[in-house]
mmCIF file of C-alpha atoms in Angstrom:
data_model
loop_
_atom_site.group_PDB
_atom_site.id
_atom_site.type_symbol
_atom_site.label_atom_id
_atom_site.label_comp_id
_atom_site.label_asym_id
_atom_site.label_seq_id
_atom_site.Cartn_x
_atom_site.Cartn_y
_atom_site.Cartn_z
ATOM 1 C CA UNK A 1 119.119 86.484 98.516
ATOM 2 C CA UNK A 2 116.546 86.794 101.262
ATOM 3 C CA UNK A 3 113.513 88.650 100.777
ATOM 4 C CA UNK A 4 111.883 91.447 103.377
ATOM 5 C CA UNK A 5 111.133 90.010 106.297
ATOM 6 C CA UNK A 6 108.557 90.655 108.809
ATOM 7 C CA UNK A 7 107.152 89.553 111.759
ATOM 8 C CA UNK A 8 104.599 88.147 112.933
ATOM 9 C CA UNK A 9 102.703 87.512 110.384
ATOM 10 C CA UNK A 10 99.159 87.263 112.662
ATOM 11 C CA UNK A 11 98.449 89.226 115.685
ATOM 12 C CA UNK A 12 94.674 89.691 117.094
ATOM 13 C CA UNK A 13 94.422 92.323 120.217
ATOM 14 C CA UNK A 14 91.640 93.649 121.755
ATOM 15 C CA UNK A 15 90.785 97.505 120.993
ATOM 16 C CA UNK A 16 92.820 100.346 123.129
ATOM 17 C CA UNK A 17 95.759 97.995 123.248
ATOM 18 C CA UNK A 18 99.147 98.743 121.781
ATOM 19 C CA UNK A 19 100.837 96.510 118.670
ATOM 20 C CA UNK A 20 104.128 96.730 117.041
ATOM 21 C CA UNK A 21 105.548 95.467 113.733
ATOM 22 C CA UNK A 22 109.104 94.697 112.192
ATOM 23 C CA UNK A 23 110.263 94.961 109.250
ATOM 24 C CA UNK A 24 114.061 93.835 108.051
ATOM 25 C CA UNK A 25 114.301 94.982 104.763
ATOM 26 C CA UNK A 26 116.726 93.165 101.674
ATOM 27 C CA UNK A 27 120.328 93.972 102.324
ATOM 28 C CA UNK A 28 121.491 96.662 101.228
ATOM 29 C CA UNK A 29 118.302 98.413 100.262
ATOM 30 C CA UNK A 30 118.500 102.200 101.310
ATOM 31 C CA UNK A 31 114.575 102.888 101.014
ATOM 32 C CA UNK A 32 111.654 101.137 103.059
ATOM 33 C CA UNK A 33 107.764 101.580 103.018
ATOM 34 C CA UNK A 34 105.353 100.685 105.492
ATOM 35 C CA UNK A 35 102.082 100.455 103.705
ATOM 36 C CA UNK A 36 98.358 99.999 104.790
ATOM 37 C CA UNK A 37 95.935 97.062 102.764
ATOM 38 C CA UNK A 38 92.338 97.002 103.534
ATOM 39 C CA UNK A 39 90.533 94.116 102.622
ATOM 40 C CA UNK A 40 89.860 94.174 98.872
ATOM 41 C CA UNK A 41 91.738 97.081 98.146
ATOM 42 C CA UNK A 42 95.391 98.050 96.676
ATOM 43 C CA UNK A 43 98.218 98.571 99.384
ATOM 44 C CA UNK A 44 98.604 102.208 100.687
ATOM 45 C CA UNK A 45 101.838 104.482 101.630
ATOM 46 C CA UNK A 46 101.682 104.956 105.281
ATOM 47 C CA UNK A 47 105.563 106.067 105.484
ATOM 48 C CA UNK A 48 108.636 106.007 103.531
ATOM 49 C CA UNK A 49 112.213 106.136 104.681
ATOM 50 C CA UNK A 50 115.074 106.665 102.578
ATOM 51 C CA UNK A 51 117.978 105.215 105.533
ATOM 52 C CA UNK A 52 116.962 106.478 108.737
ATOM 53 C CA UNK A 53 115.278 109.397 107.625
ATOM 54 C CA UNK A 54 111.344 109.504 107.183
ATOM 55 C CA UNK A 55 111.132 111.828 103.861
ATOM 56 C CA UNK A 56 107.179 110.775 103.406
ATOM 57 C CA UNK A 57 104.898 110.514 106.536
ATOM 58 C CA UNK A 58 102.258 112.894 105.084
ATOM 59 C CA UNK A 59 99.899 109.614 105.205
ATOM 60 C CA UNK A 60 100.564 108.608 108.717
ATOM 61 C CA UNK A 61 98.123 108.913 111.222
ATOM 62 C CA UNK A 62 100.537 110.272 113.912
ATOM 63 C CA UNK A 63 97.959 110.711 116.865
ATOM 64 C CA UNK A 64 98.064 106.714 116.964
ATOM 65 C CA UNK A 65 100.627 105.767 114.580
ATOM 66 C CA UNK A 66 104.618 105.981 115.068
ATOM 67 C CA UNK A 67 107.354 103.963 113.106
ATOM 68 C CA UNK A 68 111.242 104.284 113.820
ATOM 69 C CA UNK A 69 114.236 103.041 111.562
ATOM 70 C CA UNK A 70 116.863 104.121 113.898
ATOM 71 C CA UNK A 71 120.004 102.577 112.206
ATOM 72 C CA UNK A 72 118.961 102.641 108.386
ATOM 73 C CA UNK A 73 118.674 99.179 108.195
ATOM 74 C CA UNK A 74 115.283 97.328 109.735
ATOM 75 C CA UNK A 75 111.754 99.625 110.989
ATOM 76 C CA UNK A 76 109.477 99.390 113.241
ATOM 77 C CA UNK A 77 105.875 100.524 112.850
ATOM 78 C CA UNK A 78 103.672 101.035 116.097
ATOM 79 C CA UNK A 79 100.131 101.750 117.035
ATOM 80 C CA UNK A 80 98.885 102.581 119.452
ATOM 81 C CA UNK A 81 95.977 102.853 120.777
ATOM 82 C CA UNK A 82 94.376 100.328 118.030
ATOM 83 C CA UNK A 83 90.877 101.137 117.294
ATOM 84 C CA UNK A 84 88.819 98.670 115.476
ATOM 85 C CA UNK A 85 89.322 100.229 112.073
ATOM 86 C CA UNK A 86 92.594 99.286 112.663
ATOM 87 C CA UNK A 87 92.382 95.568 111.572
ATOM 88 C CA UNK A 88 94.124 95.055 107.831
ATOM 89 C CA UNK A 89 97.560 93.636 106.876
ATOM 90 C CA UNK A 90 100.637 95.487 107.254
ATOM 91 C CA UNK A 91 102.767 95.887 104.676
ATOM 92 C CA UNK A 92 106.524 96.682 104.345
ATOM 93 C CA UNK A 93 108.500 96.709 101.159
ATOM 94 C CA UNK A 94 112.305 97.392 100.060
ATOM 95 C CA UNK A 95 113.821 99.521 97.233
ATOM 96 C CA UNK A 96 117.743 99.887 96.317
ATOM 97 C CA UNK A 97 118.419 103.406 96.202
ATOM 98 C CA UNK A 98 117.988 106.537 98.074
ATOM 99 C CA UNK A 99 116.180 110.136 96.558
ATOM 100 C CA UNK A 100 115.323 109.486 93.241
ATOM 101 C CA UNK A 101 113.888 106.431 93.088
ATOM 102 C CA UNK A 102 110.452 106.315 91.655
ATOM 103 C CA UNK A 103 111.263 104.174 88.928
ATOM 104 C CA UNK A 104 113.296 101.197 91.378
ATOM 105 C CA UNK A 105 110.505 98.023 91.828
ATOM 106 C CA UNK A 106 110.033 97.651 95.732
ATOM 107 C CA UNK A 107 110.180 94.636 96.981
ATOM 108 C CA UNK A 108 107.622 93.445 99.138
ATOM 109 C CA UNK A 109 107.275 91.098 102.662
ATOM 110 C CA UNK A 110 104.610 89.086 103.351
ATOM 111 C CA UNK A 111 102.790 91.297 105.784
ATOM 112 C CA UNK A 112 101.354 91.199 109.061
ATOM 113 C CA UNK A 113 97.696 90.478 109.085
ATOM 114 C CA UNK A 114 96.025 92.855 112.149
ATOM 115 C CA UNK A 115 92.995 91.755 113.589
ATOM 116 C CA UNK A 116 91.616 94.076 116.382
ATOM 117 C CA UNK A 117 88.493 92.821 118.582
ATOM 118 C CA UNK B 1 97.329 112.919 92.696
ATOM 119 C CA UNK B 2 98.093 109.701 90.916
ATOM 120 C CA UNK B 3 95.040 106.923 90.836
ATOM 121 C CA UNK B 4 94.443 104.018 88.851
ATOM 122 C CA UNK B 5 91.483 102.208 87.447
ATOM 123 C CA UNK B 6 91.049 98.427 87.221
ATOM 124 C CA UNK B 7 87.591 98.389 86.066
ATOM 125 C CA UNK B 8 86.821 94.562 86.287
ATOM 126 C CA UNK B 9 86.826 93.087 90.007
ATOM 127 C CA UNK B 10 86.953 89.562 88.979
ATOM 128 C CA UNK B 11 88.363 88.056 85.602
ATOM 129 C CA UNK B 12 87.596 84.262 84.894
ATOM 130 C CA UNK B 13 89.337 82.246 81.845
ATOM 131 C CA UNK B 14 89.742 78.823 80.739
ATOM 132 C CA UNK B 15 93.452 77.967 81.055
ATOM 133 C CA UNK B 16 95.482 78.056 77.527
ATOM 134 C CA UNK B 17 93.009 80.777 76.324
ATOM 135 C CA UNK B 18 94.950 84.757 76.480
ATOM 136 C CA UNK B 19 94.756 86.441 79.879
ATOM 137 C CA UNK B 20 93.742 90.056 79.910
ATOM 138 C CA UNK B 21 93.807 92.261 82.999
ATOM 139 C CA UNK B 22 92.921 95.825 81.957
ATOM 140 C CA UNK B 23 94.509 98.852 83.871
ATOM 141 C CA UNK B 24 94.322 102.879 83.460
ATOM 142 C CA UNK B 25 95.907 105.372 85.442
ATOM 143 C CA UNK B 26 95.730 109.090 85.996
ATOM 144 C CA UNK B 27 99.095 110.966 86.758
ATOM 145 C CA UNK B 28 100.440 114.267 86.227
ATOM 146 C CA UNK B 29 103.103 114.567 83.713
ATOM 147 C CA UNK B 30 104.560 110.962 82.474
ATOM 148 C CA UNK B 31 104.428 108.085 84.604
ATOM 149 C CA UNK B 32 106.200 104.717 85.891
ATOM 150 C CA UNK B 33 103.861 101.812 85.552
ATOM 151 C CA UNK B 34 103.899 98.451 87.628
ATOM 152 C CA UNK B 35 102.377 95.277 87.773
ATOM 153 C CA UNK B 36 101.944 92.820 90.789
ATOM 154 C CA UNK B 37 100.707 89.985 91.995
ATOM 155 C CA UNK B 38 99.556 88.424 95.155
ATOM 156 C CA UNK B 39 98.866 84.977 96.262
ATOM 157 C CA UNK B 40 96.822 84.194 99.078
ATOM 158 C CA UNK B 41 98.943 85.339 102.562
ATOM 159 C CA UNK B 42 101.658 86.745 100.848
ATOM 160 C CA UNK B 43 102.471 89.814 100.097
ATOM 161 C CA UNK B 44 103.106 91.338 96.603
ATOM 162 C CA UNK B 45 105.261 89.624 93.757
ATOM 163 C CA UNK B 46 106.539 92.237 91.100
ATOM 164 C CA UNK B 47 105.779 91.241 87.254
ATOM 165 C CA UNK B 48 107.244 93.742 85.417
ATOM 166 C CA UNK B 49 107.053 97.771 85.042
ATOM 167 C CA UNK B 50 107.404 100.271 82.026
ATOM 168 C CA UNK B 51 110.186 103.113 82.400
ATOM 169 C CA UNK B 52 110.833 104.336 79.298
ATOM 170 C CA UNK B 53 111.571 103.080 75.814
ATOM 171 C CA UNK B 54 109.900 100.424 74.143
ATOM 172 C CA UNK B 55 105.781 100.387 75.005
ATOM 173 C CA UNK B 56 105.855 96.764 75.183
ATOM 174 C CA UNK B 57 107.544 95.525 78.340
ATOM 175 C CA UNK B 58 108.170 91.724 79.034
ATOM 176 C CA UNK B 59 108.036 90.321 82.347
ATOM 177 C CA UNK B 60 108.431 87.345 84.210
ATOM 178 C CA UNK B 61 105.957 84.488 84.308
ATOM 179 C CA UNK B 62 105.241 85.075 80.545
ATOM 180 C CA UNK B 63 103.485 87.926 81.501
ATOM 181 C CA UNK B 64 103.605 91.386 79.157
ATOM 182 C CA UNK B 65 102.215 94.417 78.922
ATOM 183 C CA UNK B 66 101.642 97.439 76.483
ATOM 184 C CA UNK B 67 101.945 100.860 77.721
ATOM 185 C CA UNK B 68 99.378 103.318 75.511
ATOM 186 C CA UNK B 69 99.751 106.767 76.390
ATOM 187 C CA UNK B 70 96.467 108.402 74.690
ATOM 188 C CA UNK B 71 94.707 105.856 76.288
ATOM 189 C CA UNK B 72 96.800 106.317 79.551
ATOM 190 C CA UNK B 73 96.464 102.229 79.458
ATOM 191 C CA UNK B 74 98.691 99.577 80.895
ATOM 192 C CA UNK B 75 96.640 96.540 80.230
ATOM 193 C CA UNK B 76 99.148 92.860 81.551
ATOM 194 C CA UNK B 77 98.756 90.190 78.850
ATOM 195 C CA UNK B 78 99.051 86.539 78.455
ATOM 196 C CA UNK B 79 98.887 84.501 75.291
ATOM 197 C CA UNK B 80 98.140 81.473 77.582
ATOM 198 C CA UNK B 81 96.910 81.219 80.941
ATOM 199 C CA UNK B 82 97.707 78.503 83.270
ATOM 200 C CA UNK B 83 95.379 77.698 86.724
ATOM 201 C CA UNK B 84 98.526 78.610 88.517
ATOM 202 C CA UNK B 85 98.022 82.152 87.538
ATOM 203 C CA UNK B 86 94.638 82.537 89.413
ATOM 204 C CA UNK B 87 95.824 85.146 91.696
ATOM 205 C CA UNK B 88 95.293 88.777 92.244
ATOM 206 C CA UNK B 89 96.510 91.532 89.876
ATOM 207 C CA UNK B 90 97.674 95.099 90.999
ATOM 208 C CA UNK B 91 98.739 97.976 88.674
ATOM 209 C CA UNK B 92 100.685 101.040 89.818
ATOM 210 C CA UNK B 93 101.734 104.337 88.855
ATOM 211 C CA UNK B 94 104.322 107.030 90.038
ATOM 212 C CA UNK B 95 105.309 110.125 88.405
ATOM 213 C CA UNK B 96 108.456 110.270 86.923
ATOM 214 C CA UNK B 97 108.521 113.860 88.367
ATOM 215 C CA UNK B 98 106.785 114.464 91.663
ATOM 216 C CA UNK B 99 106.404 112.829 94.735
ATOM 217 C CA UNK B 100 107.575 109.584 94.481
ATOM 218 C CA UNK B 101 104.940 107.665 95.833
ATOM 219 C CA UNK B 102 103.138 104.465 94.009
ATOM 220 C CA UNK B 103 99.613 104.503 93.718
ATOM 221 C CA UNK B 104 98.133 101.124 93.612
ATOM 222 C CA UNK B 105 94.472 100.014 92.244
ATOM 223 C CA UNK B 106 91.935 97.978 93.864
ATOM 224 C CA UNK B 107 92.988 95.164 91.831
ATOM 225 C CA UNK B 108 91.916 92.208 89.527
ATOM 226 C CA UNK B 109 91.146 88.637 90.713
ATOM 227 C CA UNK B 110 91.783 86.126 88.167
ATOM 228 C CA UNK B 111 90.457 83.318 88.314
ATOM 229 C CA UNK B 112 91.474 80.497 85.183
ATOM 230 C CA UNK B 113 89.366 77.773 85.086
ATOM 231 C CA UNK B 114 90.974 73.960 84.198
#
């Protein structure tokens, strides 16, 4: 079974420009995250869909930050414009079920490491 | 809000000796517990988790941990470390009723020396 994937795995841009990230999560897996990890720290919930629908974006900076999962199946996270604070890796992960699902183990791609000059 | 604590930033042992990595967490009510682990450029591997039941949960890599609820602990054991373990450690907590959401720590490097 293939794991989440996402791409690209590097990207360095220069301040005030505009980045996107994908995410395809496992198949069949009805919940994605989009999480935030700052050097040295633990990963943090940006978003969380369960399908198509965005039930936690309380932690999204939405004056910079947008993410879409238009047909329930793989996301897209955007910034922009990024700001130097910006630079981290990227995170998405993958969970089976829908509502309900605080106990399911999420499932995690290798990230996109951000580097803004 | 849910946190967690992983007091010790950097954990060394010799390889074959046990392998402690010491977690608490704070949550409201009772709580879903996680362990991961990351090697360098990839993202996070999960270990094992406690749910409900027995408070000693078994996981992969010969990795277990004990889930101590007056001590609000969830400390990942190993009887016997191997160098390939050297990676870093993250314990997380969600509450079984509430908001879903998984609170990570900072995390634990270990480091097992040959």
């Amino acid at each position: 079974e293939a794991g989440v994937v996402q791409s690209p795995r590097y990207k360095i841009i220069e301040k005030k420009q505009p980045v996107a990230f994908w995410c395809n999560p496992i198949s069949g897996h009805n919940t994605l995250y989009w999480y935030l990890q700052n050097l040295g720290q633990g990963p943090e919930l940006l978003i969380r869909y369960e399908n198509e629908e965005a039930v936690d974006d309380s932690q999204l900076p939405k004056d910079r930050f947008s993410a879409e999962r238009l047909k329930g199946v793989d996301s897209t996270l955007k910034i922009q414009p990024a700001e130097l604070g910006d630079s981290a890796v990227y995170l998405c992960a993958s969970s089976p079920r829908a509502s309900g699902g605080a106990s399911d183990t999420q499932y995690f791609g290798p990230g996109t490491r951000l580097t803004v000059l | 809000a849910q946190s967690v604590a992983q007091p010790e930033d950097q954990v060394n042992v010799a390889e074959g000796n046990p392998l402690t990595v010491k977690c608490t967490y704070s949550v409201s009510g009772n709580p879903y517990l996680f362990w991961y682990v990351q090697y360098p450029n990839r993202g996070l591997q999960f270990l094992l988790k406690y749910i409900t039941g027995d408070n000693l949960v078994k996981g992969s890599y010969g990795f277990e941990a004990e889930f101590n609820k007056s001590q609000t602990s969830f400390h990942l054991k190993k009887p016997s470390a191997l160098v390939s373990d050297s990676a870093l450690y993250f314990c997380a907590v969600s509450p079984v009723y509430g908001n879903n959401r998984l609170a990570f720590g900072k995390g634990n490097q270990v480091v097992v020396i040959p």
